[in-house]
Coordinates of C-alpha atoms in Angstrom, one line a residue:
X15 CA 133.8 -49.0 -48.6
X16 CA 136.8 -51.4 -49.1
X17 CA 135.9 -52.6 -45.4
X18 CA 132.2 -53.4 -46.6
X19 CA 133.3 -55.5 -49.7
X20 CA 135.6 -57.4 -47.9
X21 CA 132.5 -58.3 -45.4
X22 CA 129.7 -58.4 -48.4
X23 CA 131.9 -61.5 -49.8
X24 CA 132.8 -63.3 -46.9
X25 CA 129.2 -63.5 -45.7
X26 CA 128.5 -64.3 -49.4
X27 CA 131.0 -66.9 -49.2
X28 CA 129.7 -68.4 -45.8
X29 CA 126.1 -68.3 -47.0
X30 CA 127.3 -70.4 -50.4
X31 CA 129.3 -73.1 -47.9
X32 CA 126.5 -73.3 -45.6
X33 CA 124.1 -74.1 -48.6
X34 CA 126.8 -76.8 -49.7
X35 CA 125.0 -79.6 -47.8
X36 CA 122.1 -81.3 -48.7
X37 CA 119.8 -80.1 -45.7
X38 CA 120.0 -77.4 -43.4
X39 CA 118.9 -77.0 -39.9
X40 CA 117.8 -73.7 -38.3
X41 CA 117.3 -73.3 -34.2
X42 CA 115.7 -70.9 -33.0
X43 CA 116.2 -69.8 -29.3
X44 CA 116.0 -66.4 -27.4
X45 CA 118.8 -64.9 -26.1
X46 CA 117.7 -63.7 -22.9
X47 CA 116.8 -64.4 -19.1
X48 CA 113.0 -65.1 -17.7
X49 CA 113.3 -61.9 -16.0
X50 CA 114.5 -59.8 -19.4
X51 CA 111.6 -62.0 -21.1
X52 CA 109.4 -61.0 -18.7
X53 CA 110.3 -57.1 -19.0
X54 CA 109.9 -56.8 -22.5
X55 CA 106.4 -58.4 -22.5
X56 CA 105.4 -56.2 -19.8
X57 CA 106.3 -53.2 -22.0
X58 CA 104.6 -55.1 -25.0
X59 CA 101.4 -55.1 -22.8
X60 CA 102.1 -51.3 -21.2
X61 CA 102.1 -50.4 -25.3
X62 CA 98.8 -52.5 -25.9
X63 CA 97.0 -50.3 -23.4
X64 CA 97.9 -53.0 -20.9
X65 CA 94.8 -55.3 -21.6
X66 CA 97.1 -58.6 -21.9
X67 CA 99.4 -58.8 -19.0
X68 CA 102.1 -61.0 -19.2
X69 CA 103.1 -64.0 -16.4
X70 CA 106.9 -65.3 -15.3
X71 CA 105.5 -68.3 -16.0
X72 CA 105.0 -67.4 -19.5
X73 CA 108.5 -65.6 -19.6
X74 CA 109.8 -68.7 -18.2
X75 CA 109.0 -70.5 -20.5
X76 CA 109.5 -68.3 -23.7
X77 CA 112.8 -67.9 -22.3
X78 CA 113.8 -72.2 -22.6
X79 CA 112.0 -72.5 -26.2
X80 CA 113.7 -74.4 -28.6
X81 CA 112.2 -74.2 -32.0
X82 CA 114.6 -76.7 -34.5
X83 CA 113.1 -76.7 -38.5
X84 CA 115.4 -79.2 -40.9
X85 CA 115.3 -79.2 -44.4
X86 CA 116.7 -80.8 -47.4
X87 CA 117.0 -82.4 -50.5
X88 CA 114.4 -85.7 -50.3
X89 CA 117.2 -88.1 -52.1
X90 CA 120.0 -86.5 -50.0
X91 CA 122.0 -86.1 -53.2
X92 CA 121.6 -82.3 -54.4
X93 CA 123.2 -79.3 -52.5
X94 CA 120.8 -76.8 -51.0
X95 CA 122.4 -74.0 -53.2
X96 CA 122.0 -76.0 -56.7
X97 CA 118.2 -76.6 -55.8
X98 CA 115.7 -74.6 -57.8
X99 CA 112.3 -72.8 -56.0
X100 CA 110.4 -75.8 -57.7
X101 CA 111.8 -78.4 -56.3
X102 CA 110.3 -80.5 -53.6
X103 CA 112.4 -80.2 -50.0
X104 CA 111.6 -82.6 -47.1
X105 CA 111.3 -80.9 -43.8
X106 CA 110.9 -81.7 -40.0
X107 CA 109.9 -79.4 -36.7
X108 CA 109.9 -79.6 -33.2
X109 CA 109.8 -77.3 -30.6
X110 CA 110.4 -78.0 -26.9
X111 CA 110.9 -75.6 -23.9
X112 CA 113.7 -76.5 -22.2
X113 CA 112.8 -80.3 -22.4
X114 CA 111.6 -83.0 -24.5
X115 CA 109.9 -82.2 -27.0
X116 CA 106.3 -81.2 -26.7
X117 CA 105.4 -81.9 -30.3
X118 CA 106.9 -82.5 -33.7
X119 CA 105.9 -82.6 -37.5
X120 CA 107.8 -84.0 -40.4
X121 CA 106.4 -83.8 -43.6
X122 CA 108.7 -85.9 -46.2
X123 CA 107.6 -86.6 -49.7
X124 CA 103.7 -87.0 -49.7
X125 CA 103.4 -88.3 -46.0
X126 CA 103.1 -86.1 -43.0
X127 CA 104.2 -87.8 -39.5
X128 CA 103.8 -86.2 -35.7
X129 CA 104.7 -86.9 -32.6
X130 CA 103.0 -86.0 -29.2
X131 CA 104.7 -85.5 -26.0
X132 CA 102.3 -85.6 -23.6
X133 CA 104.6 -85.7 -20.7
X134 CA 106.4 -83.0 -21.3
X135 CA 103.5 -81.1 -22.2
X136 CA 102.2 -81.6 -18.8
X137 CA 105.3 -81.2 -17.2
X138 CA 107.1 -77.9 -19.0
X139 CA 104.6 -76.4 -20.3
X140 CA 101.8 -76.6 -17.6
X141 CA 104.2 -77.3 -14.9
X142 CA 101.9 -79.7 -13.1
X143 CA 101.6 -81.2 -9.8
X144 CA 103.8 -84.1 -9.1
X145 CA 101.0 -86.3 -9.4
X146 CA 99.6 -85.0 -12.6
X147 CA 103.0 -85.2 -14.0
X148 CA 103.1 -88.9 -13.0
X149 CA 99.7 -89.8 -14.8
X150 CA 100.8 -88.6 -17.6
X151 CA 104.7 -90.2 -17.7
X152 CA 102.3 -93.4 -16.7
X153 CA 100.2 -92.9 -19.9
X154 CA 103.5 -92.8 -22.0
X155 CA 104.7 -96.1 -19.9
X156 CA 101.3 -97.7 -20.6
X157 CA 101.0 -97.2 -24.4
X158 CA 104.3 -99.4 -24.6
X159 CA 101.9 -102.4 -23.7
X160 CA 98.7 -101.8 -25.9
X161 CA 98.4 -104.6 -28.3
X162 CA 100.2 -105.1 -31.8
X163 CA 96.8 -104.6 -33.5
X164 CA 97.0 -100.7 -32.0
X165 CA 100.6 -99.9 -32.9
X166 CA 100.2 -96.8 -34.3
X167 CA 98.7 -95.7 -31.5
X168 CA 100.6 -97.2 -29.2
X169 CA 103.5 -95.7 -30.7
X170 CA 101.9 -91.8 -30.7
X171 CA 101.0 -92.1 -27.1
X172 CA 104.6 -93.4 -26.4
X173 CA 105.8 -90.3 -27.6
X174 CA 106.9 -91.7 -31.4
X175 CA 107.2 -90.6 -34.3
X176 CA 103.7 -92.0 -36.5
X177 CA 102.1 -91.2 -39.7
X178 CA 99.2 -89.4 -40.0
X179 CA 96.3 -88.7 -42.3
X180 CA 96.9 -84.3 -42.3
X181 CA 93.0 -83.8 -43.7
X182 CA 91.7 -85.8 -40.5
X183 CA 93.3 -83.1 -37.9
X184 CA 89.9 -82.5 -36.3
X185 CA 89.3 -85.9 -36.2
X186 CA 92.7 -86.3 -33.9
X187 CA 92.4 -83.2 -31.8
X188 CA 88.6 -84.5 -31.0
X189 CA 89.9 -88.4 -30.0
X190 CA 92.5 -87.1 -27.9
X191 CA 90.1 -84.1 -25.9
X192 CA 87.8 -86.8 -25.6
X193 CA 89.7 -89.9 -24.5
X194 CA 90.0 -88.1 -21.6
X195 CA 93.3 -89.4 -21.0
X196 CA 94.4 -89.4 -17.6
X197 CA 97.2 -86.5 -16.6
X198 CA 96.8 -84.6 -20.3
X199 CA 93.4 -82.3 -19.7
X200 CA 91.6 -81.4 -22.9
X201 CA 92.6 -78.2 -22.9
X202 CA 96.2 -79.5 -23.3
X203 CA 95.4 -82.2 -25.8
X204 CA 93.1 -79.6 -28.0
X205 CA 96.8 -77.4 -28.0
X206 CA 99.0 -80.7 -28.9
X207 CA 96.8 -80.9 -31.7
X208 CA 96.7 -77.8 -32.7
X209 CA 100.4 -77.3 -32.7
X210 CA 101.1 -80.2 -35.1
X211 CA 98.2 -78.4 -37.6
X212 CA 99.8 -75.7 -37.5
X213 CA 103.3 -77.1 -38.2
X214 CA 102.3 -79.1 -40.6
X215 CA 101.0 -76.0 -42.6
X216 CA 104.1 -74.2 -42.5
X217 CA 106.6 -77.1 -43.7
X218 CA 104.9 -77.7 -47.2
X219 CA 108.2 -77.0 -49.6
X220 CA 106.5 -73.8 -51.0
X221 CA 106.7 -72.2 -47.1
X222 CA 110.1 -74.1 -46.7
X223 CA 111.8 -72.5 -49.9
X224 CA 110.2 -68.9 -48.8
X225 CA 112.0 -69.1 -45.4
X226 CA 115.5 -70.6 -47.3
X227 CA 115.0 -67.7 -50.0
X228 CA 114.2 -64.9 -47.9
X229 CA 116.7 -65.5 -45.2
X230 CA 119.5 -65.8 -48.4
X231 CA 117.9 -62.6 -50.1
X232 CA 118.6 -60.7 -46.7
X233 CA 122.1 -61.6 -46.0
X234 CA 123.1 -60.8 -49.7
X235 CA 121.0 -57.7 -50.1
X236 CA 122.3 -53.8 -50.5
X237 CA 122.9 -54.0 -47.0
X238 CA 125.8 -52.4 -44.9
X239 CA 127.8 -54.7 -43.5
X240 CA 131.3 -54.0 -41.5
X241 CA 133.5 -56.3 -39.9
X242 CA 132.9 -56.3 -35.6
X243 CA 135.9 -58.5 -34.4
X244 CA 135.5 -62.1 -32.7
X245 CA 133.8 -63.9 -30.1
X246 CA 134.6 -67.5 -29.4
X247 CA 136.3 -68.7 -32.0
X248 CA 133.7 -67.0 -34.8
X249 CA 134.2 -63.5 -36.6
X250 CA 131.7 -61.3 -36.3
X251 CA 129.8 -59.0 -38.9
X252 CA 127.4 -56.4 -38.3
X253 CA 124.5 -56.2 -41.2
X254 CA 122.3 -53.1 -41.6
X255 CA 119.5 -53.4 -43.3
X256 CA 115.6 -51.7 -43.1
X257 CA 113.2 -52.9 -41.2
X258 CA 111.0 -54.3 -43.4
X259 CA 114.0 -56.4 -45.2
X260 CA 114.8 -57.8 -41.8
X261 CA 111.1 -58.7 -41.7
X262 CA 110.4 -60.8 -44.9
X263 CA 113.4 -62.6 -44.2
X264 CA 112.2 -63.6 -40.6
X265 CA 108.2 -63.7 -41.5
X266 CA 108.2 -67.5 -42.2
X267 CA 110.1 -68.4 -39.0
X268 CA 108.1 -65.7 -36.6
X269 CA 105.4 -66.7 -38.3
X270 CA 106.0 -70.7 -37.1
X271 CA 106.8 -69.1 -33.7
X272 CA 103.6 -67.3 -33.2
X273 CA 101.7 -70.2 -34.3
X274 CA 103.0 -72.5 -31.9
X275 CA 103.4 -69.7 -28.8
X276 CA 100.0 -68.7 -28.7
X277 CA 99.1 -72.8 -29.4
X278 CA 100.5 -72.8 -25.5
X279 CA 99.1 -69.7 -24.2
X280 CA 102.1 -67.2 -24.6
X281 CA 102.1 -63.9 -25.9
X282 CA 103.4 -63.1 -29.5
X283 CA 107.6 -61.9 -29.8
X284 CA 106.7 -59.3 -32.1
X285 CA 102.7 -58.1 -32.1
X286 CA 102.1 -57.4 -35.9
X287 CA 100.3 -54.2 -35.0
X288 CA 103.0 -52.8 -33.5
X289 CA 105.5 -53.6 -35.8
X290 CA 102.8 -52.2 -38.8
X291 CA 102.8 -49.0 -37.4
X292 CA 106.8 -48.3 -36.9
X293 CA 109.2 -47.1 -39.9
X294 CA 109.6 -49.5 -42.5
X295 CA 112.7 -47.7 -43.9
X296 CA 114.0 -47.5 -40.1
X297 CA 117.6 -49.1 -40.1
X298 CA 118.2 -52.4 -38.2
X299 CA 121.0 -54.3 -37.0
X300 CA 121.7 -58.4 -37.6
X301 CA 124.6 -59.7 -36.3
X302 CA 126.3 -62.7 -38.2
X303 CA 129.1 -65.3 -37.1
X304 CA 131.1 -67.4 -39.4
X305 CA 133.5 -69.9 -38.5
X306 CA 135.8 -71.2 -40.2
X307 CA 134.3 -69.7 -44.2
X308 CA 130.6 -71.3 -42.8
X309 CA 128.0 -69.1 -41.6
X310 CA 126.5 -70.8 -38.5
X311 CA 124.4 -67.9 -36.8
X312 CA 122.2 -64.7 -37.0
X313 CA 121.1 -63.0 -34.5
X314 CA 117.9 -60.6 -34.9
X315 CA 116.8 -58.5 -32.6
X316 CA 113.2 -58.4 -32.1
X317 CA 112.8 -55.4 -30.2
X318 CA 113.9 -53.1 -32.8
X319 CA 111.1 -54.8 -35.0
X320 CA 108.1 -54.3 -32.8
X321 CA 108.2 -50.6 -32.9
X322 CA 109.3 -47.8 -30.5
X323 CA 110.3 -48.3 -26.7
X324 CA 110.1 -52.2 -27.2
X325 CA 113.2 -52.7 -25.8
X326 CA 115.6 -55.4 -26.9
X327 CA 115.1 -59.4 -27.6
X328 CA 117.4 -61.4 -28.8
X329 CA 116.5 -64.0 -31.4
X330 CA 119.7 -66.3 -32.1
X331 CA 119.5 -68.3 -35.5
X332 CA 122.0 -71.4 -35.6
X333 CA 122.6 -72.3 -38.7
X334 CA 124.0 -75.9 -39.7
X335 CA 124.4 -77.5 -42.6
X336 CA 123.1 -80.8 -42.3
X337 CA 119.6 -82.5 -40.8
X338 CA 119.7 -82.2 -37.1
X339 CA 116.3 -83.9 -37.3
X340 CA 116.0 -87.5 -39.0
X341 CA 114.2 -86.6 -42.4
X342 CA 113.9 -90.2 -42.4
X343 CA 109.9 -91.6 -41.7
X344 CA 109.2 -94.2 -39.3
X345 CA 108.8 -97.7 -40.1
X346 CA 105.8 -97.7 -42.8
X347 CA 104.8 -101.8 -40.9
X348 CA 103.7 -99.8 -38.3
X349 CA 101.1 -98.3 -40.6
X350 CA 99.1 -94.8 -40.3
X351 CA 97.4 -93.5 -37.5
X352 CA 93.8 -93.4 -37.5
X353 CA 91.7 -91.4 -35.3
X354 CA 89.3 -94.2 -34.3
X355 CA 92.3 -96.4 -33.6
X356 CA 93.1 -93.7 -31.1
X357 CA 89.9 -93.4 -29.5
X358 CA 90.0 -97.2 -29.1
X359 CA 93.5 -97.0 -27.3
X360 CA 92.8 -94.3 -25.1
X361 CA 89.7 -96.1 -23.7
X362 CA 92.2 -99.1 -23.6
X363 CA 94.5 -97.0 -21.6
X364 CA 91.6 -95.2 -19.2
X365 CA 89.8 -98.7 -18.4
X366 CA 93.4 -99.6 -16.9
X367 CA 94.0 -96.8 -14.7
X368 CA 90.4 -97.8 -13.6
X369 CA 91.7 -101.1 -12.6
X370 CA 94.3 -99.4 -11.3
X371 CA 92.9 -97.7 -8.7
X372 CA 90.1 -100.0 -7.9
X373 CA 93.1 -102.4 -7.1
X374 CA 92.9 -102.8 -3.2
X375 CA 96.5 -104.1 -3.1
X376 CA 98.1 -101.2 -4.7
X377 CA 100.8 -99.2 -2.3
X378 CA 99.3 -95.9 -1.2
X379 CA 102.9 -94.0 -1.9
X380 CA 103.8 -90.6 -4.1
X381 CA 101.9 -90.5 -7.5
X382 CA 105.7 -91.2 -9.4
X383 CA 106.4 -94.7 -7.5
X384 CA 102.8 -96.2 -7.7
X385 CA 102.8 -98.8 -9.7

């Protein structure tokens, strides 16, 4: 018992000096090979009556995500902890497997900003053919040189940061799928967009404090916790907790996961049917490291939350204090993006691989050192 108040207030303590800063930035990775990825979605599937079989390609690359949400204060001035529920937060996302990133949302004050990465879209997450992968590091290389009077758009394709209009989303996802630009097939552009609506969604303030609130309200709940040494430089403490407590706190955050996973193709961590119909009350185990007084990790399993014979999944937390995404926007004189101004530019950019090829002149050598 004595053992258990000791823990309850250092992770008390840790969570207060984590929540000292003005933002806070949460990464998300798995634990875990390809091939333990790719066992524990076969037994996902073997549960599921084995109607969705999983890939290693899909293990692969579930195994590299990196899923990294900041928030914080908008005037950088007020400490997370001494922040009520009703006040506004600004917020960033962007998830990547193992590369650049394939997409990213900020939204900060009333403006909403994205960026695209086509390349590595075509690249990581479709693993293309070398030439494919060229077209589409070409269509980045290209968008540098569209004129001034397209420089939002030039600045998407280029893989920056640009603000967006968040009620047009159809509007985008249609430009891109059509524009038909070259190395990025509609079915990847129709997922890029889809991934930043889906983003976008889940980093208004009211879904940014319930993540914040209900990862706090599960590391100081009535929980056991107990002391369980140290590992590189950090102590170690073991919380138990039920099921369903370890779920709330994680539902925003697997919910941000699923939404962007299945954007891609790839099966869900935890299948909420599964997880439904196992023991709400059953006890799970969270492991927590603090270094130096500051919490800066959990780590959930997500096997014992998707029900009986899962099987085990790591899913590491770091926790920093501190934006590890800019919160700052882009520079407004580059104005918004418009979806017709996108349309225009990726015409632009297709009528000059035209040329491109039509060119006689142009060296017949591997698809990355053409010209």
């Amino acid at each position: 018992m004595i053992q258990q108040a000791r823990a309850g207030l250092e992770v008390s303590d840790a969570a207060d000096e984590l929540l000292s800063w003005e933002a806070l930035t949460v990464g998300a990775t798995l634990e875990a090979t390809p091939e333990e990825v790719y066992a524990y979605l076969q037994r996902a599937a073997a549960r599921d009556g084995g109607h969705r079989q999983p890939s290693a390609d899909q293990a692969r690359l579930l195994a590299d995500l990196e899923l990294t949400v900041a928030v914080g204060d908008p005037e950088r001035e007020t400490r997370m902890r001494d922040l009520d529920p009703d006040d506004p937060l600004d917020g960033a996302m962007t998830i990547n497997f193992g590369g650049r990133d394939v997409a990213g949302v900020k939204n900060i004050g009333d403006h909403t900003y994205v960026r695209l990465g086509a390349q590595a879209v075509v690249d990581d997450v479709y693993d293309a053919g070398e030439a494919a992968v060229a077209r589409a590091q070409r269509l980045e290389e290209d968008a540098a040189q569209l004129p001034d009077s397209l420089t939002a758009a030039r600045n998407a394709l280029a893989g920056n940061w640009v603000e967006i209009d968040p009620d047009r989303y159809p509007d985008y996802a249609a430009a891109l799928s059509e524009g038909g630009a070259d190395g990025v097939s509609a079915d990847a552009s129709e997922r890029m967009a889809g991934a930043l609506v889906d983003g976008g969604e889940l980093l208004t303030p009211e879904a940014q404090w319930g993540f914040v609130e209900a990862l706090e309200t599960a590391l100081r709940s009535d929980a056991t916790l107990s002391s369980s040494g140290e590992a590189r430089g950090a102590e170690l403490v073991t919380v138990t907790m039920a099921a369903d407590d370890a779920r709330r706190a994680l539902a925003p955050l697997l919910a941000l996961l699923t939404a962007q996973t299945e954007r891609f193709g790839l099966p869900p961590l935890v299948d909420p049917a599964s997880s439904d119909a196992s023991d709400a009350t059953e006890p799970v185990e969270t492991r927590l490291e603090i270094r130096n007084g500051v919490l800066t990790a959990a780590t959930f399993d997500l096997g014992q939350l998707a029900g009986p014979d899962a099987g085990s999944l790591p899913l590491r937390l770091a926790l920093t204090g501190g934006s590890a995404l800019s919160l700052n926007p882009p520079d407004p004189a580059d104005g918004q993006l418009t979806p017709e101004d996108l349309t225009v530019a990726l015409l632009y950019l297709d009528t000059l691989e035209e040329q491109r090829d039509a060119d006689d002149d142009r060296a017949d050598v591997p698809g990355p050192m053409q010209p």
